[in-house]
Amino acid sequence: MSTNPLPTDDLTAGPVPLLRTEVPGPRARTYIARDRAVTSTSLARVHPLVPNRARGCVIEDVDGNRFLDFNAGIAVTATGHCHPQVVAAIEAQAHALVHYCSSDWFVPAYTELCERLVALAPMPGPTRVFLGNSGTEAVEAAIKLARHATGRPNLIAFHGAFHGRSLGSLSLTASKAHYRGGFGPLLPGVFHAPYGEPGEIERTIFRHLSRPEDVAAIFVEPIQGEGGYVVPPARWLAELRALCDAHGILLVVDEVQTGVGRTGRMWAIEHEGVEPDVLLAGKGLASGLPLSAVVARGEVMKWEPGMHGSTFGGNPVACAAALVTLDLVEGGLVEQAAGRGDYLRVRLDRLAASYPVIRDVRGRGLMVGVELPDHDTAVHVEQEAFRRGLLVLTAGPAAVRLSPALVVTEAQIDTACDILDATLATMGA
Ligand code: PLP
């Protein structure tokens, strides 16, 4: 049974970070010991954090320690933790209808969310939507859809890509060999090219590995997430679009991490003016409830009834949370993410000017990576920041990523950058 008390005070009112005990504190240590005894050994916990309640960009652990959250649960809580309107929508939907399988019946919240996503789709013409529970499921569905729509077997993805961990999506993932190790053989017919390098698909894959007419789809993140918050060179995504057009290949844009306003546009692909055939959303879509979407051109999503489905996918409570999330994102959070992202970049660029150990600051909106010389240094910053009450994560070989909720304030950005400054100063960086 949870011992967590209901919130009685405003978490965001006082100073944050606020560390009242050593971290982890006594209650956290108890949970960690219990957890380690019963959970899968595959879980690679980054910090000894035991969250109890949260609001906006603030997390309080079971010992009452308050952390500034620049992870947003890995780019998930787009509207901030427990946004009151999202919580109210969840409550209302939970009172009305918690579950009915949308693959077999017509659930209003499912229909409404699909209508909304169709209206927001960054591609012209009619589009259709399939809802799942996770980014991985969206990728998995898109693999099937691409093969079905084209009648072709092969798929292309990129070094550094992260698309999930089920066997199909893992076959596309190429961010760390460790993720793939021991799970083979993976899906045949998947080829990888270097990310952001023009002409590489033609030079390597089309020349040596697969004829273009055997390729169903190219899966690409418009900014690589787990791979290190890598922004590709301008025009590269447009070149992929042209390559797809030339060979009848589908362009599948994985916006699971970049989507729903995080980069200062609803979809990151809009920065490049490129229209995908299929767009995948997840993470921030329902502000923390499990939900993902495959948004596809009508002429692509033509599979027959029964060919794909899900018991829980597009659960009405998650859809209700998503509808309010989209209201909030469209109602100003996209612009706010762009503005706060600029502010964050200015502050980080200033840090980079003082600390040569910062090799690069990159990203868009509130998806910003700080490149350090090596993985150990990135881990050191991640762990030292935690000791000081700031939650950030490493990404890729040597970056620390900042992906706060879209509601982050300038004062919170100042605090986070001051903590990074203090962390780098003690490293003699
Ligand atoms: N695609 C991208 C770009 C991601 O960043 C992730 C997760 O980090 C996924 C897919 C998989 O999503 P999930 O963990 O919700 O299955």
Short mmCIF file of C-alpha atoms and ligand atoms in Angstrom, two decimals:
data_model
loop_
_atom_site.label_atom_id
_atom_site.label_comp_id
_atom_site.label_asym_id
_atom_site.label_seq_id
_atom_site.Cartn_x
_atom_site.Cartn_y
_atom_site.Cartn_z
CA MET A 1 0.00 0.00 0.00
CA SER A 2 1.23 3.50 -0.77
CA THR A 3 2.03 5.63 2.24
CA ASN A 4 1.97 8.78 0.18
CA PRO A 5 -0.09 11.55 1.74
CA LEU A 6 -2.31 13.73 -0.38
CA PRO A 7 -0.74 17.11 -1.21
CA THR A 8 -1.59 19.70 1.38
CA ASP A 9 0.61 22.58 0.32
CA ASP A 10 1.68 24.19 -2.92
CA LEU A 11 4.83 22.43 -4.04
CA THR A 12 5.87 25.31 -6.25
CA ALA A 13 5.43 28.04 -3.62
CA GLY A 14 8.67 27.63 -1.66
CA PRO A 15 12.28 27.42 -2.76
CA VAL A 16 13.23 24.55 -5.07
CA PRO A 17 15.49 22.63 -4.83
CA LEU A 18 14.96 22.02 -1.14
CA LEU A 19 16.91 19.12 0.30
CA ARG A 20 15.77 18.38 3.85
CA THR A 21 17.58 15.05 4.32
CA GLU A 22 20.54 13.36 2.81
CA VAL A 23 19.55 11.93 -0.57
CA PRO A 24 18.37 9.25 -0.66
CA GLY A 25 16.75 9.85 2.71
CA PRO A 26 15.62 7.14 5.13
CA ARG A 27 12.21 6.48 3.53
CA ALA A 28 13.69 6.50 0.04
CA ARG A 29 16.34 3.99 1.08
CA THR A 30 13.63 1.64 2.34
CA TYR A 31 11.74 1.82 -0.96
CA ILE A 32 14.91 1.35 -2.97
CA ALA A 33 15.81 -1.79 -1.01
CA ARG A 34 12.28 -3.20 -1.43
CA ASP A 35 12.27 -2.33 -5.12
CA ARG A 36 15.63 -3.91 -5.84
CA ALA A 37 14.42 -7.17 -4.32
CA VAL A 38 11.45 -7.60 -6.66
CA THR A 39 11.91 -5.62 -9.89
CA SER A 40 13.45 -6.69 -13.17
CA THR A 41 17.22 -6.53 -13.18
CA SER A 42 17.02 -4.81 -16.57
CA LEU A 43 15.87 -1.54 -15.00
CA ALA A 44 18.84 0.84 -15.04
CA ARG A 45 17.89 3.46 -12.47
CA VAL A 46 19.74 6.72 -12.98
CA HIS A 47 19.25 8.37 -9.59
CA PRO A 48 18.14 7.13 -6.17
CA LEU A 49 15.00 9.23 -6.58
CA VAL A 50 11.73 8.02 -5.05
CA PRO A 51 9.10 10.54 -6.17
CA ASN A 52 6.01 10.96 -4.07
CA ARG A 53 4.19 13.92 -5.58
CA ALA A 54 4.86 16.57 -8.15
CA ARG A 55 3.54 19.77 -9.65
CA GLY A 56 4.79 21.71 -12.66
CA CYS A 57 8.57 21.24 -12.75
CA VAL A 58 8.87 20.28 -9.08
CA ILE A 59 9.10 16.76 -7.67
CA GLU A 60 8.98 15.93 -3.98
CA ASP A 61 10.41 12.62 -2.85
CA VAL A 62 9.14 10.40 -0.05
CA ASP A 63 11.38 12.21 2.44
CA GLY A 64 10.06 15.65 1.52
CA ASN A 65 13.08 16.65 -0.58
CA ARG A 66 12.12 18.88 -3.52
CA PHE A 67 13.87 18.60 -6.85
CA LEU A 68 13.77 20.80 -9.92
CA ASP A 69 12.77 18.47 -12.72
CA PHE A 70 14.41 19.14 -16.07
CA ASN A 71 13.59 15.62 -17.30
CA ALA A 72 9.79 15.76 -17.22
CA GLY A 73 9.82 11.98 -16.78
CA ILE A 74 11.90 11.73 -19.98
CA ALA A 75 10.13 14.42 -22.01
CA VAL A 76 6.67 13.21 -21.01
CA THR A 77 4.89 15.63 -18.68
CA ALA A 78 4.46 18.29 -21.37
CA THR A 79 2.05 20.44 -19.37
CA GLY A 80 4.01 19.94 -16.16
CA HIS A 81 3.35 17.42 -13.45
CA CYS A 82 -0.31 17.16 -12.45
CA HIS A 83 -1.58 20.16 -14.40
CA PRO A 84 -4.93 20.95 -12.71
CA GLN A 85 -6.87 20.91 -16.00
CA VAL A 86 -5.33 17.58 -17.00
CA VAL A 87 -6.07 16.11 -13.58
CA ALA A 88 -9.68 17.39 -13.79
CA ALA A 89 -10.13 15.82 -17.23
CA ILE A 90 -8.72 12.51 -15.99
CA GLU A 91 -11.06 12.58 -12.99
CA ALA A 92 -14.11 13.41 -15.08
CA GLN A 93 -13.38 10.69 -17.64
CA ALA A 94 -12.61 8.15 -14.91
CA HIS A 95 -16.01 8.83 -13.38
CA ALA A 96 -17.72 8.42 -16.77
CA LEU A 97 -15.88 5.53 -18.46
CA VAL A 98 -12.47 4.06 -17.63
CA HIS A 99 -12.22 1.50 -20.39
CA TYR A 100 -13.87 0.17 -23.43
CA CYS A 101 -11.87 -1.38 -26.23
CA SER A 102 -11.70 1.18 -29.02
CA SER A 103 -10.50 -1.40 -31.52
CA ASP A 104 -13.93 -3.02 -31.36
CA TRP A 105 -16.33 -0.24 -30.38
CA PHE A 106 -16.79 3.50 -30.91
CA VAL A 107 -15.48 5.33 -27.85
CA PRO A 108 -16.12 9.12 -28.07
CA ALA A 109 -12.83 10.26 -26.51
CA TYR A 110 -10.94 8.10 -29.04
CA THR A 111 -12.83 9.61 -31.95
CA GLU A 112 -12.38 13.14 -30.64
CA LEU A 113 -8.64 12.73 -30.17
CA CYS A 114 -8.20 11.24 -33.64
CA GLU A 115 -10.15 14.17 -35.12
CA ARG A 116 -7.88 16.54 -33.24
CA LEU A 117 -4.71 14.81 -34.43
CA VAL A 118 -5.98 14.79 -38.01
CA ALA A 119 -6.48 18.56 -37.76
CA LEU A 120 -2.94 18.97 -36.42
CA ALA A 121 -1.25 16.61 -38.90
CA PRO A 122 1.68 18.25 -40.67
CA MET A 123 0.81 16.64 -43.99
CA PRO A 124 -1.79 17.66 -46.56
CA GLY A 125 -4.84 15.66 -47.59
CA PRO A 126 -6.90 13.22 -45.60
CA THR A 127 -5.17 11.50 -42.70
CA ARG A 128 -6.14 8.71 -40.33
CA VAL A 129 -5.00 7.83 -36.83
CA PHE A 130 -4.33 4.66 -34.83
CA LEU A 131 -3.81 5.03 -31.07
CA GLY A 132 -1.56 2.83 -28.95
CA ASN A 133 -0.17 2.85 -25.42
CA SER A 134 3.51 3.63 -25.93
CA GLY A 135 5.99 5.02 -28.41
CA THR A 136 7.21 1.51 -29.04
CA GLU A 137 3.72 0.40 -30.01
CA ALA A 138 3.41 3.29 -32.42
CA VAL A 139 6.70 2.31 -34.06
CA GLU A 140 5.67 -1.32 -34.18
CA ALA A 141 2.35 -0.39 -35.81
CA ALA A 142 4.15 1.85 -38.32
CA ILE A 143 6.49 -0.99 -39.33
CA LYS A 144 3.49 -3.18 -40.10
CA LEU A 145 1.65 -0.35 -41.81
CA ALA A 146 4.61 0.54 -44.03
CA ARG A 147 5.10 -3.05 -45.13
CA HIS A 148 1.38 -3.46 -45.74
CA ALA A 149 0.97 -0.19 -47.65
CA THR A 150 3.97 -0.69 -49.94
CA GLY A 151 4.18 -4.47 -50.17
CA ARG A 152 7.93 -4.04 -49.63
CA PRO A 153 10.03 -5.73 -46.93
CA ASN A 154 12.95 -3.45 -46.06
CA LEU A 155 13.29 -0.58 -43.62
CA ILE A 156 15.91 2.11 -43.13
CA ALA A 157 16.83 3.81 -39.86
CA PHE A 158 19.88 5.67 -38.57
CA HIS A 159 22.87 5.21 -36.29
CA GLY A 160 22.01 6.79 -32.95
CA ALA A 161 18.28 6.20 -33.45
CA PHE A 162 15.99 5.17 -30.63
CA HIS A 163 12.58 3.81 -31.61
CA GLY A 164 11.80 1.39 -28.78
CA ARG A 165 12.68 -2.02 -27.42
CA SER A 166 10.17 -4.54 -28.75
CA LEU A 167 11.81 -6.78 -31.32
CA GLY A 168 10.51 -4.82 -34.33
CA SER A 169 11.25 -1.38 -32.93
CA LEU A 170 14.54 -2.59 -31.45
CA SER A 171 15.59 -3.61 -34.94
CA LEU A 172 15.39 0.09 -35.85
CA THR A 173 17.01 1.29 -32.61
CA ALA A 174 20.74 1.83 -32.97
CA SER A 175 21.64 4.19 -30.15
CA LYS A 176 23.54 1.64 -28.04
CA ALA A 177 24.70 -1.85 -28.95
CA HIS A 178 23.88 -2.79 -25.35
CA TYR A 179 20.15 -2.40 -26.09
CA ARG A 180 20.37 -4.96 -28.89
CA GLY A 181 22.90 -7.32 -27.32
CA GLY A 182 21.72 -10.89 -26.82
CA PHE A 183 18.28 -10.37 -28.36
CA GLY A 184 18.96 -11.37 -31.92
CA PRO A 185 18.21 -12.26 -34.51
CA LEU A 186 16.29 -9.05 -34.93
CA LEU A 187 14.00 -8.20 -37.83
CA PRO A 188 15.68 -8.93 -41.16
CA GLY A 189 15.69 -6.27 -43.86
CA VAL A 190 16.58 -3.34 -41.59
CA PHE A 191 19.51 -1.17 -42.69
CA HIS A 192 21.12 1.75 -40.90
CA ALA A 193 22.86 4.83 -42.25
CA PRO A 194 24.74 7.61 -40.45
CA TYR A 195 22.35 10.29 -39.17
CA GLY A 196 22.36 13.69 -40.82
CA GLU A 197 24.83 12.82 -43.57
CA PRO A 198 23.56 13.66 -47.04
CA GLY A 199 23.91 10.99 -49.72
CA GLU A 200 24.77 8.16 -47.31
CA ILE A 201 21.66 6.09 -48.03
CA GLU A 202 22.42 6.07 -51.74
CA ARG A 203 26.15 5.49 -51.21
CA THR A 204 25.90 2.64 -48.74
CA ILE A 205 22.44 1.09 -48.60
CA PHE A 206 21.18 1.46 -52.16
CA ARG A 207 24.54 0.57 -53.68
CA HIS A 208 25.45 -2.39 -51.48
CA LEU A 209 22.53 -3.66 -49.43
CA SER A 210 19.04 -3.04 -50.75
CA ARG A 211 17.47 -1.83 -53.95
CA PRO A 212 15.36 1.27 -53.29
CA GLU A 213 12.29 -0.50 -54.67
CA ASP A 214 12.58 -3.04 -51.85
CA VAL A 215 12.44 -0.35 -49.15
CA ALA A 216 9.07 0.25 -47.49
CA ALA A 217 10.00 3.15 -45.21
CA ILE A 218 12.66 5.38 -43.77
CA PHE A 219 12.18 5.91 -40.02
CA VAL A 220 13.72 9.12 -38.74
CA GLU A 221 13.67 11.27 -35.62
CA PRO A 222 13.64 14.94 -36.67
CA ILE A 223 15.99 15.52 -33.74
CA GLN A 224 17.62 12.46 -32.26
CA GLY A 225 16.58 11.96 -28.63
CA GLU A 226 18.30 9.10 -26.85
CA GLY A 227 21.07 9.37 -29.45
CA GLY A 228 22.22 12.65 -27.90
CA TYR A 229 19.77 15.45 -28.79
CA VAL A 230 21.30 15.74 -32.23
CA VAL A 231 19.87 18.26 -34.68
CA PRO A 232 20.52 17.23 -38.30
CA PRO A 233 21.87 19.77 -40.77
CA ALA A 234 19.33 22.05 -42.45
CA ARG A 235 17.78 20.52 -45.61
CA TRP A 236 18.76 16.95 -44.69
CA LEU A 237 15.19 15.98 -43.81
CA ALA A 238 14.01 17.61 -47.06
CA GLU A 239 16.55 15.46 -48.90
CA LEU A 240 15.13 12.36 -47.24
CA ARG A 241 11.68 13.45 -48.38
CA ALA A 242 12.94 13.83 -51.95
CA LEU A 243 14.63 10.43 -51.80
CA CYS A 244 11.39 8.84 -50.60
CA ASP A 245 9.43 10.57 -53.38
CA ALA A 246 11.88 9.38 -55.99
CA HIS A 247 11.55 5.73 -54.97
CA GLY A 248 8.04 5.37 -53.56
CA ILE A 249 9.36 4.96 -50.02
CA LEU A 250 7.33 6.14 -47.02
CA LEU A 251 8.84 8.77 -44.74
CA VAL A 252 7.97 7.88 -41.14
CA VAL A 253 8.82 10.68 -38.72
CA ASP A 254 9.18 9.49 -35.15
CA GLU A 255 8.07 12.47 -33.06
CA VAL A 256 7.59 10.43 -29.90
CA GLN A 257 10.13 12.63 -28.10
CA THR A 258 10.13 15.78 -30.24
CA GLY A 259 6.36 16.18 -30.71
CA VAL A 260 3.56 17.99 -28.90
CA GLY A 261 5.22 21.38 -28.69
CA ARG A 262 8.54 20.40 -27.15
CA THR A 263 10.70 22.03 -29.83
CA GLY A 264 8.65 25.24 -30.05
CA ARG A 265 6.44 23.92 -32.86
CA MET A 266 3.68 21.36 -32.50
CA TRP A 267 5.85 18.93 -34.50
CA ALA A 268 9.61 19.27 -34.91
CA ILE A 269 9.37 18.38 -38.59
CA GLU A 270 7.59 21.72 -39.12
CA HIS A 271 10.90 23.52 -38.53
CA GLU A 272 12.05 22.01 -41.81
CA GLY A 273 8.79 22.37 -43.74
CA VAL A 274 8.85 18.65 -44.57
CA GLU A 275 5.63 16.66 -44.90
CA PRO A 276 5.89 13.06 -43.69
CA ASP A 277 3.73 10.15 -44.81
CA VAL A 278 3.44 8.88 -41.25
CA LEU A 279 3.97 10.72 -37.98
CA LEU A 280 4.39 8.98 -34.62
CA ALA A 281 3.58 10.70 -31.34
CA GLY A 282 3.77 9.52 -27.74
CA LYS A 283 5.43 10.67 -24.53
CA GLY A 284 4.03 14.21 -24.01
CA LEU A 285 0.77 13.53 -25.83
CA ALA A 286 -1.27 12.77 -22.69
CA SER A 287 0.91 14.62 -20.14
CA GLY A 288 1.95 11.38 -18.45
CA LEU A 289 -0.77 8.85 -19.18
CA PRO A 290 0.26 6.08 -21.57
CA LEU A 291 -0.80 6.98 -25.09
CA SER A 292 0.70 7.06 -28.56
CA ALA A 293 -0.51 7.84 -32.04
CA VAL A 294 0.24 6.78 -35.59
CA VAL A 295 -0.94 9.57 -37.88
CA ALA A 296 -0.82 8.51 -41.53
CA ARG A 297 -1.88 9.76 -44.92
CA GLY A 298 -5.24 8.29 -45.88
CA GLU A 299 -3.80 6.49 -48.88
CA VAL A 300 -1.25 4.78 -46.61
CA MET A 301 -3.57 3.76 -43.74
CA LYS A 302 -5.80 1.45 -45.73
CA TRP A 303 -5.28 -1.84 -43.94
CA GLU A 304 -8.34 -4.00 -43.59
CA PRO A 305 -10.48 -4.27 -40.44
CA GLY A 306 -8.85 -6.62 -37.93
CA MET A 307 -5.34 -6.27 -39.36
CA HIS A 308 -4.19 -4.18 -36.41
CA GLY A 309 -5.68 -3.33 -33.03
CA SER A 310 -5.10 -3.05 -29.29
CA THR A 311 -7.11 -3.78 -26.15
CA PHE A 312 -5.98 -0.70 -24.24
CA GLY A 313 -4.68 1.55 -27.02
CA GLY A 314 -6.46 4.91 -26.96
CA ASN A 315 -7.90 4.33 -23.52
CA PRO A 316 -10.56 7.01 -22.87
CA VAL A 317 -8.87 8.37 -19.73
CA ALA A 318 -5.61 8.83 -21.62
CA CYS A 319 -7.50 10.38 -24.56
CA ALA A 320 -9.22 12.85 -22.21
CA ALA A 321 -5.81 13.83 -20.81
CA ALA A 322 -4.50 14.23 -24.35
CA LEU A 323 -7.38 16.45 -25.47
CA VAL A 324 -6.68 18.87 -22.62
CA THR A 325 -2.93 18.61 -23.21
CA LEU A 326 -3.47 19.66 -26.82
CA ASP A 327 -5.76 22.51 -25.69
CA LEU A 328 -3.00 23.78 -23.44
CA VAL A 329 -0.20 23.26 -25.95
CA GLU A 330 -2.13 24.94 -28.75
CA GLY A 331 -3.39 27.56 -26.33
CA GLY A 332 0.05 29.06 -25.75
CA LEU A 333 2.51 26.42 -24.53
CA VAL A 334 4.06 25.96 -27.99
CA GLU A 335 5.05 29.61 -28.15
CA GLN A 336 6.10 29.49 -24.51
CA ALA A 337 8.35 26.49 -25.22
CA ALA A 338 9.98 28.42 -28.06
CA GLY A 339 10.57 31.49 -25.88
CA ARG A 340 11.76 29.59 -22.82
CA GLY A 341 13.93 27.46 -25.07
CA ASP A 342 15.64 30.59 -26.39
CA TYR A 343 16.14 31.78 -22.82
CA LEU A 344 17.65 28.42 -21.84
CA ARG A 345 19.98 28.51 -24.84
CA VAL A 346 21.24 31.98 -23.94
CA ARG A 347 21.99 30.86 -20.40
CA LEU A 348 23.71 27.65 -21.56
CA ASP A 349 25.71 29.48 -24.24
CA ARG A 350 26.96 31.77 -21.48
CA LEU A 351 28.02 28.71 -19.48
CA ALA A 352 29.74 27.30 -22.54
CA ALA A 353 31.71 30.54 -22.89
CA SER A 354 32.98 30.10 -19.29
CA TYR A 355 33.60 26.35 -19.32
CA PRO A 356 35.60 24.91 -22.21
CA VAL A 357 34.47 21.45 -21.11
CA ILE A 358 31.14 22.28 -22.81
CA ARG A 359 31.80 21.35 -26.41
CA ASP A 360 28.41 22.23 -27.85
CA VAL A 361 24.94 23.43 -26.88
CA ARG A 362 22.28 22.32 -29.34
CA GLY A 363 18.62 21.58 -29.79
CA ARG A 364 15.36 23.35 -30.43
CA GLY A 365 12.89 24.80 -27.97
CA LEU A 366 12.93 22.88 -24.72
CA MET A 367 14.89 19.97 -26.10
CA VAL A 368 18.47 21.03 -25.46
CA GLY A 369 21.64 18.96 -25.29
CA VAL A 370 24.93 20.01 -23.69
CA GLU A 371 27.83 18.12 -25.22
CA LEU A 372 30.70 17.22 -22.90
CA PRO A 373 34.04 15.58 -23.72
CA ASP A 374 33.05 12.02 -22.82
CA HIS A 375 30.43 9.81 -21.21
CA ASP A 376 32.08 9.83 -17.76
CA THR A 377 31.97 13.62 -17.63
CA ALA A 378 28.31 13.63 -18.70
CA VAL A 379 27.47 11.08 -15.99
CA HIS A 380 29.40 13.11 -13.45
CA VAL A 381 27.37 16.25 -14.28
CA GLU A 382 24.11 14.26 -14.17
CA GLN A 383 24.95 12.84 -10.73
CA GLU A 384 26.38 16.04 -9.24
CA ALA A 385 23.35 18.00 -10.44
CA PHE A 386 21.14 15.46 -8.69
CA ARG A 387 23.08 15.89 -5.45
CA ARG A 388 22.27 19.58 -5.75
CA GLY A 389 18.58 18.94 -6.43
CA LEU A 390 18.42 19.23 -10.23
CA LEU A 391 17.18 16.34 -12.37
CA VAL A 392 18.87 16.02 -15.75
CA LEU A 393 19.83 12.98 -17.80
CA THR A 394 22.63 11.99 -20.09
CA ALA A 395 21.86 11.29 -23.75
CA GLY A 396 24.00 9.73 -26.46
CA PRO A 397 27.70 9.17 -25.99
CA ALA A 398 28.56 12.36 -24.08
CA ALA A 399 25.66 14.79 -23.71
CA VAL A 400 23.47 15.96 -20.85
CA ARG A 401 19.91 16.68 -21.96
CA LEU A 402 17.51 19.26 -20.66
CA SER A 403 13.87 18.61 -21.43
CA PRO A 404 11.75 20.36 -18.82
CA ALA A 405 7.98 20.61 -19.02
CA LEU A 406 6.71 23.30 -21.38
CA VAL A 407 5.47 25.28 -18.36
CA VAL A 408 9.01 25.82 -17.01
CA THR A 409 9.58 29.39 -15.82
CA GLU A 410 12.55 31.65 -16.50
CA ALA A 411 13.32 31.61 -12.78
CA GLN A 412 13.47 27.80 -12.86
CA ILE A 413 15.78 27.95 -15.88
CA ASP A 414 18.01 30.39 -13.99
CA THR A 415 18.13 28.03 -11.01
CA ALA A 416 18.93 25.02 -13.19
CA CYS A 417 21.73 26.88 -14.96
CA ASP A 418 23.13 28.13 -11.64
CA ILE A 419 23.26 24.53 -10.44
CA LEU A 420 25.01 23.42 -13.62
CA ASP A 421 27.40 26.34 -13.18
CA ALA A 422 28.20 25.29 -9.59
CA THR A 423 28.60 21.67 -10.73
CA LEU A 424 31.03 22.58 -13.50
CA ALA A 425 32.93 24.95 -11.21
CA THR A 426 33.66 22.21 -8.67
CA MET A 427 34.88 19.95 -11.48
CA GLY A 428 37.50 22.55 -12.35
CA ALA A 429 35.98 22.45 -15.81
N1 PLP B 1 10.68 6.76 -30.26
C1 PLP B 1 11.42 7.73 -29.70
C2 PLP B 1 11.97 8.83 -30.54
C3 PLP B 1 11.68 7.70 -28.32
O1 PLP B 1 12.43 8.66 -27.77
C4 PLP B 1 11.15 6.64 -27.56
C5 PLP B 1 11.42 6.56 -26.11
O2 PLP B 1 12.28 7.20 -25.57
C6 PLP B 1 10.38 5.66 -28.19
C7 PLP B 1 10.16 5.75 -29.54
C8 PLP B 1 9.78 4.54 -27.40
O3 PLP B 1 8.76 5.04 -26.61
P1 PLP B 1 8.21 4.24 -25.33
O4 PLP B 1 9.32 4.20 -24.34
O5 PLP B 1 7.02 5.05 -24.90
O6 PLP B 1 7.81 2.90 -25.80
#
